């Protein structure tokens, strides 16, 4: 009987410690918005009007024009993956200068509380300017390595070029 009692007490002590060691803030996350500019050197096209009269039966080459578009991000003040908590600090798109279907951005995040997880994962949905869902349940992740509380780390975000809004949310296993 004493063995069972000691085992129950030990297990209860471990469970109390584990529940008290949570990195997840008690207050719910707040929401906000950020924007980032997507620069696409091949964003729009127009036929070249030069020499059309001289060569009427020949298709003229297409000329590309640079476009700039604002992508809106719906953010929470923090994201949770397991017992690891991080916040997104900034998002910066890489310029597009070759034909691509996707745009890439570097997401800079800050570690709020490091759990036992070896990765940080955040899910997202991407929408076009009409609200049509372009990518559902996408996710960004990175290996955390030696990242400690308060340190910054980077994640790579890949969304379709026509994305106008990205909504981030906690990754669910």
PDB file of C-alpha atoms in Angstrom:
ATOM      1  CA  UNK A   1       0.000   0.000   0.000  1.00  0.00           C
ATOM      2  CA  UNK A   2       2.886   2.344   0.806  1.00  0.00           C
ATOM      3  CA  UNK A   3       4.379   1.791  -2.688  1.00  0.00           C
ATOM      4  CA  UNK A   4       1.113   2.737  -4.390  1.00  0.00           C
ATOM      5  CA  UNK A   5       0.779   5.835  -2.212  1.00  0.00           C
ATOM      6  CA  UNK A   6       4.381   6.924  -2.971  1.00  0.00           C
ATOM      7  CA  UNK A   7       3.862   6.361  -6.705  1.00  0.00           C
ATOM      8  CA  UNK A   8       0.623   8.400  -6.703  1.00  0.00           C
ATOM      9  CA  UNK A   9       2.284  11.252  -4.785  1.00  0.00           C
ATOM     10  CA  UNK A  10       5.292  11.241  -7.147  1.00  0.00           C
ATOM     11  CA  UNK A  11       3.064  11.241 -10.223  1.00  0.00           C
ATOM     12  CA  UNK A  12       0.954  14.072  -8.811  1.00  0.00           C
ATOM     13  CA  UNK A  13       4.091  16.124  -8.105  1.00  0.00           C
ATOM     14  CA  UNK A  14       5.329  15.630 -11.671  1.00  0.00           C
ATOM     15  CA  UNK A  15       1.932  16.598 -13.136  1.00  0.00           C
ATOM     16  CA  UNK A  16       1.753  19.736 -10.979  1.00  0.00           C
ATOM     17  CA  UNK A  17       5.243  20.736 -12.094  1.00  0.00           C
ATOM     18  CA  UNK A  18       4.468  20.156 -15.771  1.00  0.00           C
ATOM     19  CA  UNK A  19       1.234  22.130 -15.630  1.00  0.00           C
ATOM     20  CA  UNK A  20       2.982  24.994 -13.806  1.00  0.00           C
ATOM     21  CA  UNK A  21       5.791  25.115 -16.390  1.00  0.00           C
ATOM     22  CA  UNK A  22       3.641  26.309 -19.285  1.00  0.00           C
ATOM     23  CA  UNK A  23       5.055  29.039 -21.552  1.00  0.00           C
ATOM     24  CA  UNK A  24       1.611  29.933 -22.899  1.00  0.00           C
ATOM     25  CA  UNK A  25       0.479  33.364 -21.647  1.00  0.00           C
ATOM     26  CA  UNK A  26      -2.750  33.398 -19.668  1.00  0.00           C
ATOM     27  CA  UNK A  27      -4.156  36.402 -21.535  1.00  0.00           C
ATOM     28  CA  UNK A  28      -5.577  35.626 -24.981  1.00  0.00           C
ATOM     29  CA  UNK A  29      -3.608  36.917 -27.970  1.00  0.00           C
ATOM     30  CA  UNK A  30      -4.556  40.272 -29.431  1.00  0.00           C
ATOM     31  CA  UNK A  31      -4.963  40.746 -33.175  1.00  0.00           C
ATOM     32  CA  UNK A  32      -3.506  43.292 -35.542  1.00  0.00           C
ATOM     33  CA  UNK A  33      -2.527  43.952 -39.130  1.00  0.00           C
ATOM     34  CA  UNK A  34       0.728  44.543 -40.962  1.00  0.00           C
ATOM     35  CA  UNK A  35       1.412  45.120 -44.631  1.00  0.00           C
ATOM     36  CA  UNK A  36       4.337  44.295 -46.871  1.00  0.00           C
ATOM     37  CA  UNK A  37       5.058  45.377 -50.437  1.00  0.00           C
ATOM     38  CA  UNK A  38       5.444  42.737 -53.122  1.00  0.00           C
ATOM     39  CA  UNK A  39       7.557  44.016 -56.043  1.00  0.00           C
ATOM     40  CA  UNK A  40       7.088  42.025 -59.242  1.00  0.00           C
ATOM     41  CA  UNK A  41       9.252  43.079 -62.211  1.00  0.00           C
ATOM     42  CA  UNK A  42       7.031  40.947 -64.481  1.00  0.00           C
ATOM     43  CA  UNK A  43       3.707  41.905 -62.951  1.00  0.00           C
ATOM     44  CA  UNK A  44       1.891  43.289 -65.998  1.00  0.00           C
ATOM     45  CA  UNK A  45       2.261  42.914 -69.743  1.00  0.00           C
ATOM     46  CA  UNK A  46       1.407  44.941 -72.831  1.00  0.00           C
ATOM     47  CA  UNK A  47       2.119  44.353 -76.518  1.00  0.00           C
ATOM     48  CA  UNK A  48       4.946  46.422 -77.970  1.00  0.00           C
ATOM     49  CA  UNK A  49       3.542  48.875 -80.487  1.00  0.00           C
ATOM     50  CA  UNK A  50       6.846  49.554 -82.244  1.00  0.00           C
ATOM     51  CA  UNK A  51       6.958  48.552 -85.957  1.00  0.00           C
ATOM     52  CA  UNK A  52       3.463  47.011 -85.981  1.00  0.00           C
ATOM     53  CA  UNK A  53       2.743  48.673 -89.339  1.00  0.00           C
ATOM     54  CA  UNK A  54       6.030  47.459 -90.819  1.00  0.00           C
ATOM     55  CA  UNK A  55       5.355  43.811 -89.903  1.00  0.00           C
ATOM     56  CA  UNK A  56       1.565  43.357 -89.718  1.00  0.00           C
ATOM     57  CA  UNK A  57       1.500  39.538 -89.739  1.00  0.00           C
ATOM     58  CA  UNK A  58       4.201  39.018 -87.134  1.00  0.00           C
ATOM     59  CA  UNK A  59       3.242  38.769 -83.480  1.00  0.00           C
ATOM     60  CA  UNK A  60       5.006  41.459 -81.541  1.00  0.00           C
ATOM     61  CA  UNK A  61       6.882  40.591 -78.361  1.00  0.00           C
ATOM     62  CA  UNK A  62       5.285  41.294 -75.021  1.00  0.00           C
ATOM     63  CA  UNK A  63       6.726  43.986 -72.800  1.00  0.00           C
ATOM     64  CA  UNK A  64       6.663  43.491 -69.023  1.00  0.00           C
ATOM     65  CA  UNK A  65       5.959  46.235 -66.517  1.00  0.00           C
ATOM     66  CA  UNK A  66       6.837  46.255 -62.844  1.00  0.00           C
ATOM     67  CA  UNK A  67       3.973  46.138 -60.365  1.00  0.00           C
ATOM     68  CA  UNK A  68       3.884  46.851 -56.656  1.00  0.00           C
ATOM     69  CA  UNK A  69       1.162  45.320 -54.533  1.00  0.00           C
ATOM     70  CA  UNK A  70       0.430  45.559 -50.846  1.00  0.00           C
ATOM     71  CA  UNK A  71      -0.162  42.284 -49.029  1.00  0.00           C
ATOM     72  CA  UNK A  72      -2.075  42.555 -45.765  1.00  0.00           C
ATOM     73  CA  UNK A  73      -1.289  40.220 -42.868  1.00  0.00           C
ATOM     74  CA  UNK A  74      -3.750  39.332 -40.098  1.00  0.00           C
ATOM     75  CA  UNK A  75      -1.548  38.723 -37.071  1.00  0.00           C
ATOM     76  CA  UNK A  76      -1.941  37.648 -33.476  1.00  0.00           C
ATOM     77  CA  UNK A  77       0.314  38.920 -30.709  1.00  0.00           C
ATOM     78  CA  UNK A  78       1.719  35.405 -30.254  1.00  0.00           C
ATOM     79  CA  UNK A  79       1.568  31.904 -31.743  1.00  0.00           C
ATOM     80  CA  UNK A  80       1.738  28.606 -29.892  1.00  0.00           C
ATOM     81  CA  UNK A  81       3.205  25.329 -31.101  1.00  0.00           C
ATOM     82  CA  UNK A  82       3.205  22.731 -28.326  1.00  0.00           C
ATOM     83  CA  UNK A  83       4.690  24.668 -25.401  1.00  0.00           C
ATOM     84  CA  UNK A  84       6.741  27.016 -27.601  1.00  0.00           C
ATOM     85  CA  UNK A  85       5.451  30.576 -27.962  1.00  0.00           C
ATOM     86  CA  UNK A  86       6.693  33.152 -30.491  1.00  0.00           C
ATOM     87  CA  UNK A  87       5.564  36.436 -32.041  1.00  0.00           C
ATOM     88  CA  UNK A  88       5.954  37.699 -35.603  1.00  0.00           C
ATOM     89  CA  UNK A  89       7.972  40.929 -35.728  1.00  0.00           C
ATOM     90  CA  UNK A  90       8.231  41.689 -39.458  1.00  0.00           C
ATOM     91  CA  UNK A  91       7.597  40.316 -42.940  1.00  0.00           C
ATOM     92  CA  UNK A  92       9.622  41.271 -46.017  1.00  0.00           C
ATOM     93  CA  UNK A  93       9.048  39.967 -49.551  1.00  0.00           C
ATOM     94  CA  UNK A  94      11.884  39.142 -51.908  1.00  0.00           C
ATOM     95  CA  UNK A  95      11.617  40.966 -55.244  1.00  0.00           C
ATOM     96  CA  UNK A  96      10.356  38.867 -58.161  1.00  0.00           C
ATOM     97  CA  UNK A  97      12.388  39.311 -61.340  1.00  0.00           C
ATOM     98  CA  UNK A  98      11.795  36.003 -63.130  1.00  0.00           C
ATOM     99  CA  UNK A  99       8.478  34.339 -63.992  1.00  0.00           C
ATOM    100  CA  UNK A 100       7.260  32.621 -60.827  1.00  0.00           C
ATOM    101  CA  UNK A 101       3.952  31.346 -59.514  1.00  0.00           C
ATOM    102  CA  UNK A 102       4.920  32.002 -55.893  1.00  0.00           C
ATOM    103  CA  UNK A 103       6.270  34.909 -53.893  1.00  0.00           C
ATOM    104  CA  UNK A 104       8.719  34.340 -51.050  1.00  0.00           C
ATOM    105  CA  UNK A 105       8.988  36.380 -47.866  1.00  0.00           C
ATOM    106  CA  UNK A 106      11.227  36.282 -44.828  1.00  0.00           C
ATOM    107  CA  UNK A 107       9.225  36.286 -41.599  1.00  0.00           C
ATOM    108  CA  UNK A 108      11.219  37.512 -38.606  1.00  0.00           C
ATOM    109  CA  UNK A 109       9.909  36.154 -35.324  1.00  0.00           C
ATOM    110  CA  UNK A 110      10.873  36.486 -31.670  1.00  0.00           C
ATOM    111  CA  UNK A 111      10.900  33.649 -29.151  1.00  0.00           C
ATOM    112  CA  UNK A 112       8.655  34.410 -26.191  1.00  0.00           C
ATOM    113  CA  UNK A 113       8.924  31.052 -24.427  1.00  0.00           C
ATOM    114  CA  UNK A 114      10.857  28.003 -25.583  1.00  0.00           C
ATOM    115  CA  UNK A 115       9.322  24.607 -24.951  1.00  0.00           C
ATOM    116  CA  UNK A 116      10.771  21.191 -25.754  1.00  0.00           C
ATOM    117  CA  UNK A 117       9.843  21.462 -29.449  1.00  0.00           C
ATOM    118  CA  UNK A 118      12.710  21.389 -31.928  1.00  0.00           C
ATOM    119  CA  UNK A 119      10.665  23.430 -34.448  1.00  0.00           C
ATOM    120  CA  UNK A 120       8.343  26.404 -34.495  1.00  0.00           C
ATOM    121  CA  UNK A 121       5.369  26.054 -36.843  1.00  0.00           C
ATOM    122  CA  UNK A 122       2.689  28.613 -37.754  1.00  0.00           C
ATOM    123  CA  UNK A 123      -0.225  27.956 -40.140  1.00  0.00           C
ATOM    124  CA  UNK A 124      -1.687  30.393 -42.673  1.00  0.00           C
ATOM    125  CA  UNK A 125      -4.361  30.870 -45.311  1.00  0.00           C
ATOM    126  CA  UNK A 126      -3.698  33.072 -48.373  1.00  0.00           C
ATOM    127  CA  UNK A 127      -6.464  35.006 -50.177  1.00  0.00           C
ATOM    128  CA  UNK A 128      -6.606  37.053 -53.396  1.00  0.00           C
ATOM    129  CA  UNK A 129      -8.017  40.589 -53.640  1.00  0.00           C
ATOM    130  CA  UNK A 130     -11.580  39.219 -54.027  1.00  0.00           C
ATOM    131  CA  UNK A 131     -11.305  37.073 -50.886  1.00  0.00           C
ATOM    132  CA  UNK A 132     -10.923  33.823 -52.808  1.00  0.00           C
ATOM    133  CA  UNK A 133      -8.862  31.251 -50.908  1.00  0.00           C
ATOM    134  CA  UNK A 134      -5.608  30.615 -52.798  1.00  0.00           C
ATOM    135  CA  UNK A 135      -3.799  28.415 -50.264  1.00  0.00           C
ATOM    136  CA  UNK A 136      -5.478  26.691 -47.336  1.00  0.00           C
ATOM    137  CA  UNK A 137      -3.687  25.388 -44.268  1.00  0.00           C
ATOM    138  CA  UNK A 138      -0.239  26.292 -45.469  1.00  0.00           C
ATOM    139  CA  UNK A 139       2.433  26.464 -42.806  1.00  0.00           C
ATOM    140  CA  UNK A 140       5.806  27.965 -42.124  1.00  0.00           C
ATOM    141  CA  UNK A 141       8.353  26.264 -39.915  1.00  0.00           C
ATOM    142  CA  UNK A 142      11.964  26.408 -38.896  1.00  0.00           C
ATOM    143  CA  UNK A 143      14.332  24.364 -36.773  1.00  0.00           C
ATOM    144  CA  UNK A 144      14.969  26.284 -33.575  1.00  0.00           C
ATOM    145  CA  UNK A 145      18.467  24.984 -32.876  1.00  0.00           C
ATOM    146  CA  UNK A 146      19.840  26.952 -29.905  1.00  0.00           C
ATOM    147  CA  UNK A 147      17.232  29.746 -30.015  1.00  0.00           C
ATOM    148  CA  UNK A 148      16.507  30.971 -26.484  1.00  0.00           C
ATOM    149  CA  UNK A 149      13.772  33.169 -25.019  1.00  0.00           C
ATOM    150  CA  UNK A 150      13.985  36.732 -26.353  1.00  0.00           C
ATOM    151  CA  UNK A 151      16.059  35.789 -29.414  1.00  0.00           C
ATOM    152  CA  UNK A 152      14.945  36.333 -33.009  1.00  0.00           C
ATOM    153  CA  UNK A 153      14.730  33.699 -35.713  1.00  0.00           C
ATOM    154  CA  UNK A 154      13.490  33.532 -39.320  1.00  0.00           C
ATOM    155  CA  UNK A 155      10.859  31.534 -41.180  1.00  0.00           C
ATOM    156  CA  UNK A 156      10.294  31.409 -44.954  1.00  0.00           C
ATOM    157  CA  UNK A 157       6.786  32.159 -46.226  1.00  0.00           C
ATOM    158  CA  UNK A 158       5.765  31.077 -49.746  1.00  0.00           C
ATOM    159  CA  UNK A 159       2.423  32.323 -51.120  1.00  0.00           C
ATOM    160  CA  UNK A 160       0.904  32.561 -54.617  1.00  0.00           C
ATOM    161  CA  UNK A 161       1.908  35.747 -56.481  1.00  0.00           C
ATOM    162  CA  UNK A 162      -1.703  37.004 -56.580  1.00  0.00           C
ATOM    163  CA  UNK A 163      -2.013  36.981 -52.776  1.00  0.00           C
ATOM    164  CA  UNK A 164      -3.566  40.110 -51.265  1.00  0.00           C
ATOM    165  CA  UNK A 165      -4.152  38.934 -47.676  1.00  0.00           C
ATOM    166  CA  UNK A 166      -2.578  36.313 -45.418  1.00  0.00           C
ATOM    167  CA  UNK A 167      -4.164  35.110 -42.202  1.00  0.00           C
ATOM    168  CA  UNK A 168      -1.847  33.457 -39.642  1.00  0.00           C
ATOM    169  CA  UNK A 169      -3.062  31.071 -36.933  1.00  0.00           C
ATOM    170  CA  UNK A 170      -1.668  28.441 -34.557  1.00  0.00           C
ATOM    171  CA  UNK A 171      -0.467  25.234 -36.188  1.00  0.00           C
ATOM    172  CA  UNK A 172      -2.474  22.190 -35.130  1.00  0.00           C
ATOM    173  CA  UNK A 173      -0.803  18.809 -35.224  1.00  0.00           C
TER     174      UNK A 173
END
